mmCIF file of C-alpha atoms and ligand atoms in Angstrom:
data_model
loop_
_atom_site.group_PDB
_atom_site.id
_atom_site.type_symbol
_atom_site.label_atom_id
_atom_site.label_comp_id
_atom_site.label_asym_id
_atom_site.label_seq_id
_atom_site.Cartn_x
_atom_site.Cartn_y
_atom_site.Cartn_z
ATOM 1 C CA MET A 3 10.674 -21.264 7.564
ATOM 2 C CA LEU A 4 9.972 -19.847 4.123
ATOM 3 C CA ARG A 5 11.537 -16.471 3.327
ATOM 4 C CA ALA A 6 10.776 -13.655 0.913
ATOM 5 C CA GLU A 7 12.669 -10.454 0.124
ATOM 6 C CA VAL A 8 9.929 -8.445 -1.590
ATOM 7 C CA ALA A 9 6.182 -8.406 -0.904
ATOM 8 C CA ILE A 10 3.207 -7.303 -2.913
ATOM 9 C CA ILE A 11 0.182 -6.188 -0.911
ATOM 10 C CA GLY A 12 -2.834 -6.421 -3.177
ATOM 11 C CA GLY A 13 -5.685 -4.032 -2.513
ATOM 12 C CA SER A 14 -9.246 -4.183 -3.820
ATOM 13 C CA GLY A 15 -9.267 -5.901 -7.211
ATOM 14 C CA LEU A 16 -6.004 -7.707 -6.537
ATOM 15 C CA CYS A 17 -6.943 -10.504 -4.118
ATOM 16 C CA SER A 18 -4.980 -13.069 -6.144
ATOM 17 C CA ILE A 19 -2.021 -12.832 -8.455
ATOM 18 C CA GLN A 20 -1.139 -14.687 -11.638
ATOM 19 C CA VAL A 21 2.459 -13.618 -12.063
ATOM 20 C CA PHE A 22 4.183 -16.070 -9.737
ATOM 21 C CA LYS A 23 6.347 -18.992 -10.892
ATOM 22 C CA THR A 24 6.028 -21.335 -7.925
ATOM 23 C CA VAL A 25 3.393 -20.770 -5.336
ATOM 24 C CA LYS A 26 3.161 -22.012 -1.780
ATOM 25 C CA THR A 27 0.652 -20.883 0.814
ATOM 26 C CA VAL A 28 1.832 -20.045 4.336
ATOM 27 C CA LYS A 29 0.012 -18.920 7.448
ATOM 28 C CA VAL A 30 2.236 -16.739 9.625
ATOM 29 C CA ASN A 31 1.587 -16.488 13.367
ATOM 30 C CA THR A 32 1.744 -12.988 14.831
ATOM 31 C CA PRO A 33 1.179 -11.473 18.307
ATOM 32 C CA TYR A 34 -1.686 -9.361 16.890
ATOM 33 C CA GLY A 35 -4.599 -11.797 17.114
ATOM 34 C CA MET A 36 -4.469 -12.959 13.519
ATOM 35 C CA SER A 37 -2.307 -15.211 11.315
ATOM 36 C CA PRO A 38 -2.294 -13.781 7.778
ATOM 37 C CA GLU A 39 -2.256 -16.245 4.896
ATOM 38 C CA LEU A 40 0.297 -15.419 2.228
ATOM 39 C CA LEU A 41 1.435 -16.773 -1.104
ATOM 40 C CA ILE A 42 5.132 -17.258 -1.708
ATOM 41 C CA GLY A 43 6.472 -17.420 -5.235
ATOM 42 C CA GLU A 44 9.257 -16.262 -7.473
ATOM 43 C CA ILE A 45 9.627 -13.372 -9.877
ATOM 44 C CA GLY A 46 12.888 -12.960 -11.808
ATOM 45 C CA GLY A 47 14.751 -15.295 -9.427
ATOM 46 C CA ARG A 48 13.631 -13.374 -6.325
ATOM 47 C CA ASP A 49 11.419 -14.751 -3.571
ATOM 48 C CA ILE A 50 8.193 -12.787 -3.374
ATOM 49 C CA ALA A 51 5.313 -12.842 -0.884
ATOM 50 C CA PHE A 52 1.815 -11.876 -1.927
ATOM 51 C CA LEU A 53 -0.684 -10.685 0.670
ATOM 52 C CA PRO A 54 -4.270 -9.753 -0.225
ATOM 53 C CA ARG A 55 -4.999 -6.873 2.169
ATOM 54 C CA HIS A 56 -8.731 -7.560 2.466
ATOM 55 C CA GLY A 57 -8.357 -11.354 2.585
ATOM 56 C CA LYS A 58 -8.507 -13.957 -0.205
ATOM 57 C CA LYS A 59 -12.162 -13.236 -0.852
ATOM 58 C CA HIS A 60 -12.244 -9.556 0.060
ATOM 59 C CA THR A 61 -14.106 -10.147 3.307
ATOM 60 C CA THR A 62 -12.391 -7.545 5.530
ATOM 61 C CA PRO A 63 -13.426 -3.873 5.208
ATOM 62 C CA PRO A 64 -10.695 -1.170 5.300
ATOM 63 C CA HIS A 65 -11.307 -0.070 8.920
ATOM 64 C CA LEU A 66 -11.077 -3.683 10.169
ATOM 65 C CA VAL A 67 -7.957 -4.804 8.314
ATOM 66 C CA ASN A 68 -5.413 -6.037 10.868
ATOM 67 C CA TYR A 69 -2.608 -3.874 9.492
ATOM 68 C CA ARG A 70 -0.199 -4.779 12.292
ATOM 69 C CA ALA A 71 -0.624 -8.532 11.773
ATOM 70 C CA ASN A 72 -0.135 -8.140 8.007
ATOM 71 C CA ILE A 73 3.053 -6.087 8.260
ATOM 72 C CA TRP A 74 4.430 -8.168 11.140
ATOM 73 C CA ALA A 75 3.921 -11.361 9.098
ATOM 74 C CA LEU A 76 5.840 -9.905 6.140
ATOM 75 C CA HIS A 77 8.645 -8.752 8.413
ATOM 76 C CA LYS A 78 8.826 -12.217 9.980
ATOM 77 C CA LEU A 79 9.329 -13.721 6.507
ATOM 78 C CA GLY A 80 12.325 -11.445 5.998
ATOM 79 C CA VAL A 81 10.623 -8.999 3.616
ATOM 80 C CA LYS A 82 12.532 -5.721 3.219
ATOM 81 C CA ARG A 83 10.548 -4.137 0.383
ATOM 82 C CA ILE A 84 6.780 -3.803 -0.027
ATOM 83 C CA LEU A 85 4.937 -2.732 -3.164
ATOM 84 C CA ALA A 86 1.271 -2.125 -2.438
ATOM 85 C CA THR A 87 -1.721 -1.360 -4.601
ATOM 86 C CA THR A 88 -4.553 0.757 -3.315
ATOM 87 C CA SER A 89 -7.749 1.913 -4.980
ATOM 88 C CA CYS A 90 -8.455 5.636 -4.823
ATOM 89 C CA GLY A 91 -11.011 8.237 -5.715
ATOM 90 C CA SER A 92 -9.727 11.238 -7.656
ATOM 91 C CA ILE A 93 -9.925 14.734 -6.168
ATOM 92 C CA ASN A 94 -7.436 16.387 -8.523
ATOM 93 C CA PRO A 95 -9.080 16.650 -11.981
ATOM 94 C CA GLN A 96 -5.689 16.028 -13.617
ATOM 95 C CA MET A 97 -5.812 12.474 -12.259
ATOM 96 C CA GLN A 98 -8.555 10.565 -14.000
ATOM 97 C CA PRO A 99 -10.321 7.259 -13.295
ATOM 98 C CA GLY A 100 -8.497 4.420 -15.039
ATOM 99 C CA GLU A 101 -5.071 5.996 -14.449
ATOM 100 C CA LEU A 102 -2.363 5.084 -11.945
ATOM 101 C CA ALA A 103 -0.465 7.308 -9.501
ATOM 102 C CA LEU A 104 2.481 6.834 -7.160
ATOM 103 C CA LEU A 105 1.705 8.097 -3.675
ATOM 104 C CA THR A 106 4.306 10.521 -2.353
ATOM 105 C CA GLN A 107 2.562 12.021 0.684
ATOM 106 C CA PHE A 108 -0.424 11.166 2.836
ATOM 107 C CA ILE A 109 -2.796 13.106 5.092
ATOM 108 C CA ASP A 110 -4.340 10.903 7.752
ATOM 109 C CA PHE A 111 -8.028 11.205 8.664
ATOM 110 C CA THR A 112 -8.467 7.737 10.131
ATOM 111 C CA THR A 113 -9.910 7.537 13.625
ATOM 112 C CA CYS A 114 -9.947 4.018 15.086
ATOM 113 C CA ARG A 115 -6.918 2.024 13.939
ATOM 114 C CA ALA A 116 -3.832 0.665 15.711
ATOM 115 C CA HIS A 117 -1.119 2.960 14.364
ATOM 116 C CA THR A 118 2.069 1.668 15.957
ATOM 117 C CA PHE A 119 3.996 -1.436 17.039
ATOM 118 C CA TYR A 120 5.485 0.575 19.908
ATOM 119 C CA GLU A 121 2.934 0.893 22.673
ATOM 120 C CA GLY A 122 5.198 1.583 25.605
ATOM 121 C CA GLY A 123 6.183 -0.998 28.241
ATOM 122 C CA LYS A 124 8.316 -3.764 26.731
ATOM 123 C CA SER A 125 7.768 -2.575 23.159
ATOM 124 C CA GLY A 126 9.066 0.903 23.999
ATOM 125 C CA VAL A 127 8.123 4.332 22.694
ATOM 126 C CA VAL A 128 9.175 5.369 19.188
ATOM 127 C CA HIS A 129 8.562 8.533 17.141
ATOM 128 C CA ILE A 130 9.555 7.865 13.526
ATOM 129 C CA ASP A 131 10.180 10.518 10.897
ATOM 130 C CA VAL A 132 7.614 10.380 8.058
ATOM 131 C CA THR A 133 8.674 13.517 6.184
ATOM 132 C CA GLU A 134 8.991 11.262 3.125
ATOM 133 C CA PRO A 135 6.736 8.289 3.940
ATOM 134 C CA TYR A 136 7.157 6.334 0.679
ATOM 135 C CA CYS A 137 10.497 4.796 -0.368
ATOM 136 C CA PRO A 138 12.160 6.823 -3.173
ATOM 137 C CA GLU A 139 14.075 3.787 -4.442
ATOM 138 C CA LEU A 140 10.929 1.673 -4.860
ATOM 139 C CA ARG A 141 9.061 4.587 -6.426
ATOM 140 C CA GLY A 142 11.978 4.982 -8.842
ATOM 141 C CA ALA A 143 11.756 1.308 -9.858
ATOM 142 C CA VAL A 144 8.029 1.677 -10.581
ATOM 143 C CA ARG A 145 8.501 4.909 -12.545
ATOM 144 C CA LYS A 146 11.284 3.388 -14.648
ATOM 145 C CA THR A 147 9.168 0.308 -15.394
ATOM 146 C CA ALA A 148 6.078 2.343 -16.224
ATOM 147 C CA LYS A 149 8.131 4.362 -18.715
ATOM 148 C CA LYS A 150 9.485 1.184 -20.298
ATOM 149 C CA LEU A 151 5.996 -0.326 -20.573
ATOM 150 C CA ARG A 152 4.466 2.994 -21.677
ATOM 151 C CA VAL A 153 1.984 2.882 -18.815
ATOM 152 C CA LYS A 154 0.850 6.308 -17.618
ATOM 153 C CA VAL A 155 1.653 6.725 -13.922
ATOM 154 C CA HIS A 156 1.331 10.116 -12.204
ATOM 155 C CA PRO A 157 4.657 10.381 -10.347
ATOM 156 C CA HIS A 158 3.457 12.435 -7.336
ATOM 157 C CA ALA A 159 0.166 12.198 -5.492
ATOM 158 C CA THR A 160 -0.936 13.335 -2.056
ATOM 159 C CA TYR A 161 -3.322 10.753 -0.635
ATOM 160 C CA ALA A 162 -5.949 11.485 2.013
ATOM 161 C CA CYS A 163 -6.825 8.419 4.070
ATOM 162 C CA THR A 164 -10.370 8.329 5.421
ATOM 163 C CA GLU A 165 -11.777 5.833 7.918
ATOM 164 C CA GLY A 166 -14.508 4.364 5.709
ATOM 165 C CA PRO A 167 -16.152 2.075 4.978
ATOM 166 C CA ARG A 168 -18.556 4.715 3.686
ATOM 167 C CA PHE A 169 -17.457 7.023 0.898
ATOM 168 C CA GLU A 170 -17.057 10.730 1.700
ATOM 169 C CA THR A 171 -19.547 13.587 1.546
ATOM 170 C CA ALA A 172 -19.083 16.218 -1.179
ATOM 171 C CA ALA A 173 -18.146 18.728 1.558
ATOM 172 C CA GLU A 174 -15.484 16.400 2.947
ATOM 173 C CA ILE A 175 -13.944 16.033 -0.510
ATOM 174 C CA LYS A 176 -13.996 19.819 -0.984
ATOM 175 C CA ALA A 177 -12.173 20.175 2.357
ATOM 176 C CA LEU A 178 -9.628 17.516 1.369
ATOM 177 C CA GLN A 179 -9.026 19.359 -1.902
ATOM 178 C CA ILE A 180 -8.400 22.658 -0.078
ATOM 179 C CA LEU A 181 -5.891 20.811 2.106
ATOM 180 C CA GLY A 182 -3.918 19.688 -0.941
ATOM 181 C CA SER A 183 -5.121 16.111 -1.486
ATOM 182 C CA ASP A 184 -5.031 14.633 -4.983
ATOM 183 C CA LEU A 185 -6.538 11.255 -4.136
ATOM 184 C CA VAL A 186 -8.671 9.713 -1.407
ATOM 185 C CA GLY A 187 -8.702 6.143 -0.148
ATOM 186 C CA MET A 188 -9.257 4.087 2.988
ATOM 187 C CA THR A 189 -6.257 1.796 3.427
ATOM 188 C CA ASN A 190 -2.837 3.333 3.069
ATOM 189 C CA VAL A 191 -2.602 4.544 6.662
ATOM 190 C CA PRO A 192 -1.410 2.986 8.931
ATOM 191 C CA GLU A 193 -0.075 0.299 6.550
ATOM 192 C CA CYS A 194 2.645 2.581 5.177
ATOM 193 C CA VAL A 195 3.622 3.801 8.656
ATOM 194 C CA LEU A 196 3.804 0.322 10.199
ATOM 195 C CA ALA A 197 6.134 -0.880 7.432
ATOM 196 C CA ARG A 198 8.337 2.132 8.098
ATOM 197 C CA GLU A 199 8.336 1.426 11.840
ATOM 198 C CA LEU A 200 9.967 -1.921 11.027
ATOM 199 C CA GLU A 201 12.423 -0.221 8.638
ATOM 200 C CA MET A 202 10.908 -1.814 5.543
ATOM 201 C CA CYS A 203 10.776 0.095 2.251
ATOM 202 C CA TYR A 204 7.199 0.752 1.168
ATOM 203 C CA ALA A 205 5.659 2.218 -1.989
ATOM 204 C CA ALA A 206 2.032 2.351 -3.075
ATOM 205 C CA ILE A 207 0.542 2.473 -6.548
ATOM 206 C CA GLY A 208 -2.845 4.165 -6.469
ATOM 207 C CA ILE A 209 -5.359 2.730 -8.913
ATOM 208 C CA ILE A 210 -7.754 5.588 -9.607
ATOM 209 C CA THR A 211 -11.170 4.005 -9.793
ATOM 210 C CA ASN A 212 -13.618 6.917 -9.656
ATOM 211 C CA SER A 213 -14.054 10.651 -9.288
ATOM 212 C CA ALA A 214 -14.412 11.382 -5.569
ATOM 213 C CA ALA A 215 -17.815 12.426 -4.164
ATOM 214 C CA GLY A 216 -19.100 15.649 -5.687
ATOM 215 C CA VAL A 217 -16.188 15.940 -8.153
ATOM 216 C CA SER A 218 -18.379 14.635 -10.964
ATOM 217 C CA LYS A 219 -22.173 14.700 -11.215
ATOM 218 C CA LYS A 220 -22.282 10.903 -11.374
ATOM 219 C CA LYS A 221 -23.487 8.915 -8.344
ATOM 220 C CA LEU A 222 -20.572 7.136 -6.689
ATOM 221 C CA THR A 223 -21.001 3.369 -6.460
ATOM 222 C CA TYR A 224 -18.729 0.500 -5.467
ATOM 223 C CA THR A 225 -19.819 -1.213 -8.693
ATOM 224 C CA GLU A 226 -18.060 1.559 -10.639
ATOM 225 C CA VAL A 227 -14.941 1.088 -8.482
ATOM 226 C CA VAL A 228 -14.885 -2.665 -9.204
ATOM 227 C CA LYS A 229 -15.411 -2.146 -12.949
ATOM 228 C CA THR A 230 -12.398 0.173 -13.192
ATOM 229 C CA LEU A 231 -10.313 -2.198 -11.063
ATOM 230 C CA GLU A 232 -11.155 -5.136 -13.325
ATOM 231 C CA LYS A 233 -10.090 -3.140 -16.384
ATOM 232 C CA ASN A 234 -6.735 -2.388 -14.703
ATOM 233 C CA THR A 235 -5.830 -5.804 -13.266
ATOM 234 C CA ALA A 236 -3.699 -7.040 -16.188
ATOM 235 C CA CYS A 237 -1.868 -3.710 -16.467
ATOM 236 C CA ILE A 238 -1.062 -3.504 -12.749
ATOM 237 C CA GLN A 239 0.098 -7.127 -12.607
ATOM 238 C CA GLY A 240 2.362 -6.513 -15.609
ATOM 239 C CA LEU A 241 3.758 -3.393 -13.957
ATOM 240 C CA LEU A 242 4.495 -5.260 -10.705
ATOM 241 C CA LEU A 243 6.048 -8.206 -12.545
ATOM 242 C CA GLU A 244 8.433 -5.954 -14.463
ATOM 243 C CA ALA A 245 9.146 -3.565 -11.574
ATOM 244 C CA ILE A 246 10.390 -6.199 -9.133
ATOM 245 C CA PRO A 247 13.565 -7.073 -11.115
ATOM 246 C CA GLU A 248 14.266 -3.295 -11.299
ATOM 247 C CA ILE A 249 14.539 -3.045 -7.493
ATOM 248 C CA PRO A 250 18.253 -2.882 -6.631
ATOM 249 C CA LYS A 251 19.406 -5.844 -4.500
ATOM 250 C CA ARG A 252 21.067 -3.550 -1.954
ATOM 251 C CA ARG A 253 19.110 -0.735 -0.361
ATOM 252 C CA SER A 254 20.598 2.724 -0.778
ATOM 253 C CA CYS A 255 17.616 4.638 0.635
ATOM 254 C CA SER A 256 17.321 5.687 4.270
ATOM 255 C CA CYS A 257 14.345 3.401 5.085
ATOM 256 C CA SER A 258 16.650 0.851 6.735
ATOM 257 C CA SER A 259 17.729 3.328 9.427
ATOM 258 C CA VAL A 260 14.397 4.935 10.351
ATOM 259 C CA LEU A 261 14.710 3.892 14.006
ATOM 260 C CA LYS A 262 18.029 5.710 14.455
ATOM 261 C CA GLY A 263 17.270 8.625 16.763
ATOM 262 C CA ALA A 264 13.566 7.697 16.930
ATOM 263 C CA VAL A 265 13.544 5.542 20.055
ATOM 264 C CA VAL A 266 12.767 7.111 23.444
ATOM 265 C CA LYS A 267 15.575 6.076 25.802
ATOM 266 C CA VAL A 268 14.654 5.068 29.351
HETATM 267 N N1 HPA B 25 -13.135 7.351 -1.447
HETATM 268 C C1 HPA B 25 -12.487 6.573 -0.555
HETATM 269 N N2 HPA B 25 -11.912 5.417 -0.884
HETATM 270 C C2 HPA B 25 -11.958 5.029 -2.172
HETATM 271 C C3 HPA B 25 -12.610 5.797 -3.152
HETATM 272 C C4 HPA B 25 -13.221 7.017 -2.768
HETATM 273 O O1 HPA B 25 -13.809 7.754 -3.585
HETATM 274 N N3 HPA B 25 -12.485 5.114 -4.322
HETATM 275 C C5 HPA B 25 -11.775 3.983 -4.053
HETATM 276 N N4 HPA B 25 -11.464 3.917 -2.745
#
């Protein structure tokens, strides 16, 4: 069985990756009705898995991504750290299209996704703490690398996750702004939560692709999103490539003990 210690989950615009040394493809069986296909390679002497969230050819929309199968497959390979990319619309005018932001909080507005591995019965009942949903150690590695590479990354962003696949109405974005959201996207929940449920460290780099609905006068199109993503691909791949060696070998965050005190005893 192939193993990997760190995984990259590529969002829209990052369905393949050019930064690997050796690449093998593996299909990992899961109990969640899907066997995700992953690439395994090496960065700086460390075994890395790459998983395109929407599939190799971007054929799965955000609300139909099998988040449990994806995270389960990474866990089965031995992955302890996940760096994800996620495209976002900007609500906060200080965060502009073309820039990057590290997510630090999320607000969940999704409605029809499987949000947990623990569904009672044999799998038990678990209530994890998500006060700080994104791993501080991984975020630190990205911030340090961004500084070194002189890439502008907003260090703190609150992300609102909508169900999609449609974009939001102007009124919805106004409401999200009042609630304190900086960015809006469709994929980071429950991905982030599921990783945490398996005590994996998880951080997400938001690629800001557009002003959210009603924030600018311009009509919002997916074509605009793709154009901005294409412009950012080389930069984000460079950032990931350099950030991975910055991740300490041993974990000193609390992500590895999330289940302590979270499991309902029967
Ligand atoms: N809304 C939701 N998801 C997104 C957006 C947006 O404006 N841009 C990129 N993903």
